[in-house]
mmCIF file of C-alpha atoms in Angstrom:
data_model
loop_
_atom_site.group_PDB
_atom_site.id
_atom_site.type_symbol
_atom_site.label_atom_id
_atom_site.label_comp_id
_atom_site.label_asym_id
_atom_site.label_seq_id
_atom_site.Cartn_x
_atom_site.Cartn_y
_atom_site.Cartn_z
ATOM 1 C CA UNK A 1 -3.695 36.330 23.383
ATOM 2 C CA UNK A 2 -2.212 39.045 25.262
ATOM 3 C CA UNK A 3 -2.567 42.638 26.629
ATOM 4 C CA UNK A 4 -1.304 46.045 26.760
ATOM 5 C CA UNK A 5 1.813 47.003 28.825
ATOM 6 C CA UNK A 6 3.065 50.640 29.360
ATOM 7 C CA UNK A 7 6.306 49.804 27.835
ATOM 8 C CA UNK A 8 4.918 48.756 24.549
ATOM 9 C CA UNK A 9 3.572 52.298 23.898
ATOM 10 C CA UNK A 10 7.324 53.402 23.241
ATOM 11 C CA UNK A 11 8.510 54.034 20.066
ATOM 12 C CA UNK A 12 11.361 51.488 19.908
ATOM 13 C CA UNK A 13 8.733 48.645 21.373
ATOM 14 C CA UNK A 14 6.316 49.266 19.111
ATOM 15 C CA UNK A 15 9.064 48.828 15.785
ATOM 16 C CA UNK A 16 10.753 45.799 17.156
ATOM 17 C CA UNK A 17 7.565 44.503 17.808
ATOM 18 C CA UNK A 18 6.313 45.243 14.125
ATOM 19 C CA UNK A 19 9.762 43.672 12.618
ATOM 20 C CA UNK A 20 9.000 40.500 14.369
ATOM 21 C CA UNK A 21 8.778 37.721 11.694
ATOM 22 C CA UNK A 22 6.142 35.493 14.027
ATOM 23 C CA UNK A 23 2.671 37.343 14.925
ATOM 24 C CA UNK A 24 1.876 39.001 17.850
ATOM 25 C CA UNK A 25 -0.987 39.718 19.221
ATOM 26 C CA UNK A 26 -2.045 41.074 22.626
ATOM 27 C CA UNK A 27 -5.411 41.011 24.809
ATOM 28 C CA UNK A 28 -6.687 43.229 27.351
ATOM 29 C CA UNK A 29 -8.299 41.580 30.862
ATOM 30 C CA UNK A 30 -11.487 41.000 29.070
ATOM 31 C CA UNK A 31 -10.103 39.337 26.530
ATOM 32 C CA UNK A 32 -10.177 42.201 23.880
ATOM 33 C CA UNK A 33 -7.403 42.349 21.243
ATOM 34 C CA UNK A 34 -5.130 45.439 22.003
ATOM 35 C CA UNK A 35 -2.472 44.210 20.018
ATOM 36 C CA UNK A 36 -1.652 43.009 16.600
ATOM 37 C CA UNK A 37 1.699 43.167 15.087
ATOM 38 C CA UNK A 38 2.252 43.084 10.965
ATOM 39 C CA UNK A 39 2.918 39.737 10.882
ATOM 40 C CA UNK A 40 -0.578 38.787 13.010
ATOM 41 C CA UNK A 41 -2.049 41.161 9.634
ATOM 42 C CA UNK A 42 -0.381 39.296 6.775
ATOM 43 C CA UNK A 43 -1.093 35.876 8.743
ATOM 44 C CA UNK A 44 -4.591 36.334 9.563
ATOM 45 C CA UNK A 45 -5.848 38.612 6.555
ATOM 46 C CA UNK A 46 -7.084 41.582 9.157
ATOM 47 C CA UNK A 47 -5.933 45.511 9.237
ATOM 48 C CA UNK A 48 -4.989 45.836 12.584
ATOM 49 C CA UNK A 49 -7.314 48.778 12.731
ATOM 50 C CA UNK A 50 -10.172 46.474 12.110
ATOM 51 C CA UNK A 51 -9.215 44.200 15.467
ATOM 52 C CA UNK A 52 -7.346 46.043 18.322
ATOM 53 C CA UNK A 53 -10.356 47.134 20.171
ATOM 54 C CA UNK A 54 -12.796 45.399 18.327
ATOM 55 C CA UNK A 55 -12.061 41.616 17.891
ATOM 56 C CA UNK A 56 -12.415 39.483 20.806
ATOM 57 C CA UNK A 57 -9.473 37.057 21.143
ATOM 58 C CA UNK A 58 -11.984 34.087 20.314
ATOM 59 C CA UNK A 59 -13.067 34.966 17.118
ATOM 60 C CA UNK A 60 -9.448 34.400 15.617
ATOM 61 C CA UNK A 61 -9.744 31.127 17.356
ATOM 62 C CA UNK A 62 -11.987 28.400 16.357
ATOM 63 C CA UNK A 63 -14.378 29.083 19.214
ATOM 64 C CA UNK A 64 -15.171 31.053 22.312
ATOM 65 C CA UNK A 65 -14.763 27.531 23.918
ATOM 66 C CA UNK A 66 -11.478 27.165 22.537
ATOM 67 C CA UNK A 67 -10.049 30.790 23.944
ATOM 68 C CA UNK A 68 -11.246 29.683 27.437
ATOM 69 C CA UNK A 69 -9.149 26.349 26.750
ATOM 70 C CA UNK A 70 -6.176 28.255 26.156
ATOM 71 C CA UNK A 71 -7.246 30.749 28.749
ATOM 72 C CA UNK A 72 -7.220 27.870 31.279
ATOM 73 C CA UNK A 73 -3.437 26.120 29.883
ATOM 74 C CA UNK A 74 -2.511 29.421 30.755
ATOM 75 C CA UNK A 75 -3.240 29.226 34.773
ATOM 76 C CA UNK A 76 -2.356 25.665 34.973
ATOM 77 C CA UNK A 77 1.541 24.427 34.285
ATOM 78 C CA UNK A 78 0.865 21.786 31.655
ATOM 79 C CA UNK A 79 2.888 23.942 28.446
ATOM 80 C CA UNK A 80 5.128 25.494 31.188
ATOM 81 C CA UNK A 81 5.095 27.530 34.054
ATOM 82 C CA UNK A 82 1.939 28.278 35.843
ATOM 83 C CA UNK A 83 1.004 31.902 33.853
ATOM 84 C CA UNK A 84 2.955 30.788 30.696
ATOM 85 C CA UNK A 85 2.547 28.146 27.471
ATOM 86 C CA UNK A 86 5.336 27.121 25.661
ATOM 87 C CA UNK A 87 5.517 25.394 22.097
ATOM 88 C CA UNK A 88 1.578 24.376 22.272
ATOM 89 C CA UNK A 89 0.305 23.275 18.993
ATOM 90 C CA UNK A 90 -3.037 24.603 17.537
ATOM 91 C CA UNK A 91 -4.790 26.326 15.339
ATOM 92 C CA UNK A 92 -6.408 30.376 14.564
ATOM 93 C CA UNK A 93 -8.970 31.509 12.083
ATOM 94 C CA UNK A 94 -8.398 34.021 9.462
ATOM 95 C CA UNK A 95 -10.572 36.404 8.498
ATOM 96 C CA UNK A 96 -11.271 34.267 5.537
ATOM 97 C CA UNK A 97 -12.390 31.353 7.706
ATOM 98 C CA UNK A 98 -9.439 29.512 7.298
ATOM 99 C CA UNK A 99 -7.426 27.412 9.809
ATOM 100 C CA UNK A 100 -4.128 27.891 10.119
ATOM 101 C CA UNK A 101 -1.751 25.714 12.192
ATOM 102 C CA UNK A 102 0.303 27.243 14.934
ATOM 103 C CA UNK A 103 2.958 27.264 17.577
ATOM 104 C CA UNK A 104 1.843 29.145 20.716
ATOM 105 C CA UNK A 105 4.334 30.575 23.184
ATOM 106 C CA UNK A 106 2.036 33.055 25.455
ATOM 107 C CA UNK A 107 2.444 34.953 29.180
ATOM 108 C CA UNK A 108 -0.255 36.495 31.747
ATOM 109 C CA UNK A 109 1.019 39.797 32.227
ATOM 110 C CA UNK A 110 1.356 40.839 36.416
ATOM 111 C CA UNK A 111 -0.535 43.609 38.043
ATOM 112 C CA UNK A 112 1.974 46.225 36.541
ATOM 113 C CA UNK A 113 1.465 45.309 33.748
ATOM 114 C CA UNK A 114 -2.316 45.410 32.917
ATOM 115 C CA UNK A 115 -3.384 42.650 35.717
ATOM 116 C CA UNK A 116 -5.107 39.857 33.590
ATOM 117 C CA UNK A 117 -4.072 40.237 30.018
ATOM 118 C CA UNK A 118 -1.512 38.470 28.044
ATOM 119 C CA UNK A 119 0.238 38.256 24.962
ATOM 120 C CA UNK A 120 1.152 35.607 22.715
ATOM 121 C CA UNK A 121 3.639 34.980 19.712
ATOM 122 C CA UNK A 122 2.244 32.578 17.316
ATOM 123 C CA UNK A 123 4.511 30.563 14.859
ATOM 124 C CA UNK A 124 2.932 29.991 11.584
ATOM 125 C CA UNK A 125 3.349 25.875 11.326
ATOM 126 C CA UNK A 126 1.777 25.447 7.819
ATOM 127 C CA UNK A 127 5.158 24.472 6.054
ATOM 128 C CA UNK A 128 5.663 22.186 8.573
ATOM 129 C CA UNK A 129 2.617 20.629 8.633
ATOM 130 C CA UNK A 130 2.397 20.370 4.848
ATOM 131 C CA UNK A 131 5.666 18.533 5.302
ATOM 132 C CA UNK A 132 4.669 16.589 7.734
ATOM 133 C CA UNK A 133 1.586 15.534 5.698
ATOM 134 C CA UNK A 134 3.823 15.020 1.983
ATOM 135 C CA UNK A 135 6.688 12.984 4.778
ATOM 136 C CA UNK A 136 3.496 10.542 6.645
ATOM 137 C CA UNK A 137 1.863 9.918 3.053
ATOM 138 C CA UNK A 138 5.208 8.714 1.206
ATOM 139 C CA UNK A 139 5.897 6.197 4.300
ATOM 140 C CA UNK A 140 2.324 4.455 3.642
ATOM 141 C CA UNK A 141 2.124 4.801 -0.143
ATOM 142 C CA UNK A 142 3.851 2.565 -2.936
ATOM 143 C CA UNK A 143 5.826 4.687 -5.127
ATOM 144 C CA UNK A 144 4.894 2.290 -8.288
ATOM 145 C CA UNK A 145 1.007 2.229 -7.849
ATOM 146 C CA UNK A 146 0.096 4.824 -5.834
ATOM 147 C CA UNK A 147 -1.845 2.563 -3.495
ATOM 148 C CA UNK A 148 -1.055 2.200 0.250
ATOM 149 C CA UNK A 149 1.612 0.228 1.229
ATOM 150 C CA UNK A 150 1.833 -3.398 3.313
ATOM 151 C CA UNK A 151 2.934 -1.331 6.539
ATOM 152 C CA UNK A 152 -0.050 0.432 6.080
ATOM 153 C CA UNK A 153 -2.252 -2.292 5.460
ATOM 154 C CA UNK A 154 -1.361 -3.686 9.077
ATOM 155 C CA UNK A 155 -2.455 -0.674 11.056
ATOM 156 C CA UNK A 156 -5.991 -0.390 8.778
ATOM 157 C CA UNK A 157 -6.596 -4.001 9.399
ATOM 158 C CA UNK A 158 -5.920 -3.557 13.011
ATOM 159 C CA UNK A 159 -8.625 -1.237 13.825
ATOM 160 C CA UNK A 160 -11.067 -2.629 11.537
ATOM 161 C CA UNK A 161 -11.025 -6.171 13.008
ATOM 162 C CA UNK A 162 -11.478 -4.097 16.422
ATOM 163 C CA UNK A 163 -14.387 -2.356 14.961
ATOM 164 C CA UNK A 164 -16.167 -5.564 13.312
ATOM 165 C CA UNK A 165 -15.472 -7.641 16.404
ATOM 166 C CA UNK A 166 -17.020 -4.491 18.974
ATOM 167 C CA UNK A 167 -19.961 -3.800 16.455
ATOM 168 C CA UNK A 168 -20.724 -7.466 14.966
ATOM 169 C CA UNK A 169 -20.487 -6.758 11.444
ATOM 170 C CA UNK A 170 -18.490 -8.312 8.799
ATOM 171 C CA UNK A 171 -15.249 -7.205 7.579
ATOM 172 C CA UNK A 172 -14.190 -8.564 4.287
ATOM 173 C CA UNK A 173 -11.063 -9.012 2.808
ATOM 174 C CA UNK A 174 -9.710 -9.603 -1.146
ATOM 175 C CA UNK A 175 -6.410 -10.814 -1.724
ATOM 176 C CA UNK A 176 -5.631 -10.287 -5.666
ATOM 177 C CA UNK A 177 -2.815 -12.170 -7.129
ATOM 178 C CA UNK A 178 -1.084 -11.370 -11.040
ATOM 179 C CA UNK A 179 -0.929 -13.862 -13.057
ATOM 180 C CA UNK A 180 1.998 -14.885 -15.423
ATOM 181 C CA UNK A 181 3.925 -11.622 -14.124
ATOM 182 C CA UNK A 182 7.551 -13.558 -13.885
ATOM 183 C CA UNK A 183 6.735 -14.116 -17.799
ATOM 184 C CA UNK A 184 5.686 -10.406 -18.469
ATOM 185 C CA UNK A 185 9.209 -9.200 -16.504
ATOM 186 C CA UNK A 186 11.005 -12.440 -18.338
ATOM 187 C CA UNK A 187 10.295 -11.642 -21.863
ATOM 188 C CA UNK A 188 9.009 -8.237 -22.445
ATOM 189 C CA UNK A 189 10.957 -6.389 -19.336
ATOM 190 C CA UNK A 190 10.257 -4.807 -16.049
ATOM 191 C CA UNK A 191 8.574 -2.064 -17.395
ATOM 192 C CA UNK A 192 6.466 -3.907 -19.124
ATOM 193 C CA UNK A 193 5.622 -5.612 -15.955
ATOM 194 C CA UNK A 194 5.223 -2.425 -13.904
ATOM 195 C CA UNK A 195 2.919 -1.073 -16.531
ATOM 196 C CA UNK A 196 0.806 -3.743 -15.711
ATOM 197 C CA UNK A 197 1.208 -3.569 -12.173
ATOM 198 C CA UNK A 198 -0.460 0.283 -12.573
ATOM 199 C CA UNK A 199 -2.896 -1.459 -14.198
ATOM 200 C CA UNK A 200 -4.053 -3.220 -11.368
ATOM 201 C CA UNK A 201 -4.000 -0.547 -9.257
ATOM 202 C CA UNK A 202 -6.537 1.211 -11.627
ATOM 203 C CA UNK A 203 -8.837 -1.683 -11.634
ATOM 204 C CA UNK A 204 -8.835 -1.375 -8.036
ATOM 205 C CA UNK A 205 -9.757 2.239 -7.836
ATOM 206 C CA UNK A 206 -11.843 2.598 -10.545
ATOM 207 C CA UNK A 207 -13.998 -0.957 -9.633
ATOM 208 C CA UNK A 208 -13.669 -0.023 -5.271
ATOM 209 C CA UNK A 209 -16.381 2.095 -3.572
ATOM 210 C CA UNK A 210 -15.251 5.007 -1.387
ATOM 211 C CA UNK A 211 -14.945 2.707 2.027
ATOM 212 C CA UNK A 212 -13.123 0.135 0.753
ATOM 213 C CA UNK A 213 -9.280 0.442 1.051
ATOM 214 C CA UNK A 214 -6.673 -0.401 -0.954
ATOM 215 C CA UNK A 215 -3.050 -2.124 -0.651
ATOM 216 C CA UNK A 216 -0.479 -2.834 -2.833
ATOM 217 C CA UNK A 217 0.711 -6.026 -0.299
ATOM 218 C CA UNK A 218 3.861 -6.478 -2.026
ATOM 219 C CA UNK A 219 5.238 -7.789 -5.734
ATOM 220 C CA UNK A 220 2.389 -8.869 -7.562
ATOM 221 C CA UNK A 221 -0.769 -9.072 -4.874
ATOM 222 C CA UNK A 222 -2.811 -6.846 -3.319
ATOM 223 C CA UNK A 223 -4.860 -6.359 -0.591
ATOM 224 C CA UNK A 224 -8.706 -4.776 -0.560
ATOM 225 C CA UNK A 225 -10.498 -4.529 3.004
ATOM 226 C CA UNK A 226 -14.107 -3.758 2.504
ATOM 227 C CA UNK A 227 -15.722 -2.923 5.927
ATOM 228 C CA UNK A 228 -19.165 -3.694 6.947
ATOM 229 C CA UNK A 229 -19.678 -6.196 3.992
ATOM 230 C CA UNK A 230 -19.828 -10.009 3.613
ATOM 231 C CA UNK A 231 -18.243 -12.494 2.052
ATOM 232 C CA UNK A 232 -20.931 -12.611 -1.061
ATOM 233 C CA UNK A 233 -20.957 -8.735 -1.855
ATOM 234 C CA UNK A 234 -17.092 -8.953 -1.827
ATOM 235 C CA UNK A 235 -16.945 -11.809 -3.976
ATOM 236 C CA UNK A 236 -19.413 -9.366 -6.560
ATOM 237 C CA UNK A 237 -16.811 -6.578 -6.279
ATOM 238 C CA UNK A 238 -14.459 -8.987 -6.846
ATOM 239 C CA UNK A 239 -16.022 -10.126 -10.246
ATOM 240 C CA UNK A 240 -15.793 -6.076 -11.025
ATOM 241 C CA UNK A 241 -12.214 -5.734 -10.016
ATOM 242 C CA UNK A 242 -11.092 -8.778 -12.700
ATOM 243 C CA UNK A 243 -13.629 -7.657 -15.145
ATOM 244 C CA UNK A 244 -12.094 -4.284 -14.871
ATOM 245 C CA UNK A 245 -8.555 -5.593 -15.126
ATOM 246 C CA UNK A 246 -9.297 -7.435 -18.492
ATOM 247 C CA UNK A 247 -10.998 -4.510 -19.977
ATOM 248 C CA UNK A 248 -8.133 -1.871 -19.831
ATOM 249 C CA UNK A 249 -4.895 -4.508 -19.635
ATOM 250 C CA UNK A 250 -3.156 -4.898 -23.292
ATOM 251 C CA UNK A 251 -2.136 -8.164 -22.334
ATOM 252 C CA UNK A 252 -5.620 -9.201 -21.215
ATOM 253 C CA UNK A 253 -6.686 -12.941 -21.543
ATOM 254 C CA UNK A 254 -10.199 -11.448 -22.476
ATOM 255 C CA UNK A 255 -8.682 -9.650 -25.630
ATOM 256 C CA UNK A 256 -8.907 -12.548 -28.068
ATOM 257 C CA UNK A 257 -5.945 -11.355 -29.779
ATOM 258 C CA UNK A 258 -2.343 -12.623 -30.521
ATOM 259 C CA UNK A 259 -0.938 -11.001 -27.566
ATOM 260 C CA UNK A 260 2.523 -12.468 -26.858
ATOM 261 C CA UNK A 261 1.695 -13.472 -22.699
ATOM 262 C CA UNK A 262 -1.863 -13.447 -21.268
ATOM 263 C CA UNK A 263 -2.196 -12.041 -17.652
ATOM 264 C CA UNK A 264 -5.068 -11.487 -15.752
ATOM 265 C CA UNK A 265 -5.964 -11.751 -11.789
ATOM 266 C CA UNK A 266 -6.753 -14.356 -8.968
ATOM 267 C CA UNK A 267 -8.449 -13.323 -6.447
ATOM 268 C CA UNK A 268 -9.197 -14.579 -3.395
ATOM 269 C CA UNK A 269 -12.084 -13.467 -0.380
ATOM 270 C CA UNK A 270 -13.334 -14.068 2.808
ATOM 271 C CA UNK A 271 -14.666 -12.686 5.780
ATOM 272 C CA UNK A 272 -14.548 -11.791 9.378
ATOM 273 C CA UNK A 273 -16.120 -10.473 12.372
ATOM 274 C CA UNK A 274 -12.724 -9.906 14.089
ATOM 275 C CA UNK A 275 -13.416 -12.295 16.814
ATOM 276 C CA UNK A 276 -10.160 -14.076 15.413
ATOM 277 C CA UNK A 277 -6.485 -13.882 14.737
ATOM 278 C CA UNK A 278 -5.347 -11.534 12.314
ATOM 279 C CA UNK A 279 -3.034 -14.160 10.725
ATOM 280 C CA UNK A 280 -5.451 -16.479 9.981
ATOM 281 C CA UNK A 281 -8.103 -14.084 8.386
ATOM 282 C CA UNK A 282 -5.194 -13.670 5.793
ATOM 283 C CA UNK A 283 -3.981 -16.967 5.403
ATOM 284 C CA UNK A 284 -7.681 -17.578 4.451
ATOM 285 C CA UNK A 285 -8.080 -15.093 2.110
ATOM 286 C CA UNK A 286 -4.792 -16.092 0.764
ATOM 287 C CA UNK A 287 -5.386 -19.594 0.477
ATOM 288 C CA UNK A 288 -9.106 -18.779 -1.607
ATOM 289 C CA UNK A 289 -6.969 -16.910 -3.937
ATOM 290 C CA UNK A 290 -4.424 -19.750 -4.709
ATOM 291 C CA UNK A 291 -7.124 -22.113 -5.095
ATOM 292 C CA UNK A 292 -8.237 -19.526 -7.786
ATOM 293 C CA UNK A 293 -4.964 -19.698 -9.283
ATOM 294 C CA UNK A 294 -4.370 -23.223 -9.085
ATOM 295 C CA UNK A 295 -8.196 -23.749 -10.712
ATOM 296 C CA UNK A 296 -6.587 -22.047 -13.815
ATOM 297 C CA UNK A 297 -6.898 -17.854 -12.839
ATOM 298 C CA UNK A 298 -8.709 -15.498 -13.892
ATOM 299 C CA UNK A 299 -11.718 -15.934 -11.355
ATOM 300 C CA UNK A 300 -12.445 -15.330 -8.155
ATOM 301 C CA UNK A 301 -12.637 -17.725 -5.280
ATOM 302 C CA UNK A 302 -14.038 -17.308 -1.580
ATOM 303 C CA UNK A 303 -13.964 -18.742 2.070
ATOM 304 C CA UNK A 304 -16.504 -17.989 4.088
ATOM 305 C CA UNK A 305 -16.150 -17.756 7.377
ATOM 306 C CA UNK A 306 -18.965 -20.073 9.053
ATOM 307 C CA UNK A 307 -17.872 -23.263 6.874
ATOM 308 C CA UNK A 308 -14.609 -22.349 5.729
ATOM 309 C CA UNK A 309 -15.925 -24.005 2.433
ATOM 310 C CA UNK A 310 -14.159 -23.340 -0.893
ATOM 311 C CA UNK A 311 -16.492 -21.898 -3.082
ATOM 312 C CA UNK A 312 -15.689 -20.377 -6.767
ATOM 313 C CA UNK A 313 -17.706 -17.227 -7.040
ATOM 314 C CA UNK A 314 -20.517 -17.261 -9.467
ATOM 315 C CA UNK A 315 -21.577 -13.479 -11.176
#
């Protein structure tokens, strides 16, 4: 942002200025660019002769609309003092197109100094935000399967159920359950058993279209919410998630080999339109997938949600 002030046509003002690690750029009263140290070059990908009377302060921002948004944080007191912003997160545009996260500390400069101009010292936050980013993703993902985790799988299911219940349309949910895993990690070893655990996770993926979301819920089950879809077309991607499983797992009870243990999935589905208790949407999709399990596994069971009848799942 920011403006041209006698003082920073000195010699010293002009180095110290140019040794600044954080960019700084300056604009005149009408909002042209009269300053723009090295570090506002190297940041932004412009020769400083190519912007200080040329560039408009909005085309390094996203938008003319956004300028006048800063413009007017400026003469209120919301980042600071009324004429100043202090430590105001947002973003430029490099000459590339690019946006680049920033900190933005800025001042109106008085009448002596050039009236209604200002200047600004942008932190680059991109580090930061990358870490922020890597930090956020590790606290929702599970290490082993790469899936999100069962904290995760709370918020998701949160909004969802708000969004079925204020829209009226259904919001299914798959539970998937291992079976025989205690006997994989019993005789052939945890990694064995984690191994197969991936496995799962790439059934999911691979069988799950690009809306659906999935959890690893903790041990050996899993979550899957598929939004804006019924108990019936759940119950089909269901049949493609097992199917899946027992094509790529070496200890698949489709193999028809002398495998040592035979695992393959349970899963379990119903439906919602979020005019209900969170709770109980997953105790019913829970209790669907033991009744697959305790009708022998590998198969797919659902509840729907007018009838609450147990139904096995026919593909």
């Amino acid at each position: 942002m920011s403006i041209g002030f006698k003082s920073m046509n000195m010699i010293d003002s002009r180095t110290l200025i140019d040794l600044c690690p954080d960019p700084i750029i300056g604009v005149d009263a009408k909002g042209k660019i009269n300053l723009f140290n090295s570090a506002a070059e190297r940041l932004l990908g412009y020769d400083s002769a190519q912007v200080v009377g040329a560039l408009h302060i909005a085309e390094i921002y996203t938008s003319f609309e956004h300028a006048k948004e800063i413009k007017r944080l400026m003469d209120s007191d919301e980042y600071g003092e009324r004429g100043f912003i202090e430590g105001y997160e947002t973003v430029l545009k490099s000459k590339w197109g690019c946006e680049i996260p920033i900190r933005l500390s800025a001042s109106l400069l008085d009448e002596d100094h050039g009236g209604a101009g200002s200047v600004g010292f942008f932190h680059d936050m991109t580090d930061r935000k990358r870490l922020e980013e890597k930090l956020k993703k590790q606290s929702i993902t599970d290490e082993l399967t790469g899936l999100f985790n069962q904290r995760h799988f709370y918020g998701v299911l949160s909004v969802e159920m708000d969004r079925a219940e204020r829209y009226q349309t259904p919001l299914s949910l798959v539970c998937v359950d291992l079976d025989n895993l205690k006997q994989v990690n019993d005789q052939l070893g945890h990694l064995e058993g984690d191994r197969i655990l991936r496995d799962v996770s790439r059934a999911l993926q691979e069988s799950c279209r690009s809306v659906d979301v999935c959890f690893r819920y903790g041990g050996d089950e899993f979550m899957v919410l598929l939004p804006q879809t019924d108990c019936i077309e759940s119950a089909q991607l269901a049949e493609r998630i097992r199917r899946r499983f027992n094509e790529i797992c070496s200890y698949s009870v489709d193999l028809g080999n002398s495998v040592i243990l035979n695992a393959s999935l349970s899963l379990g589905v119903t439906d919602t339109l979020g005019d209900e208790d969170v709770d109980h949407f997953i105790q019913r999709a829970d209790l669907a997938m033991y009744e697959a399990k305790n009708a022998g596994g590998n198969r797919t069971m659902m509840i729907k949600r007018q009838v609450a009848d147990k139904v096995e799942a026919e593909m």
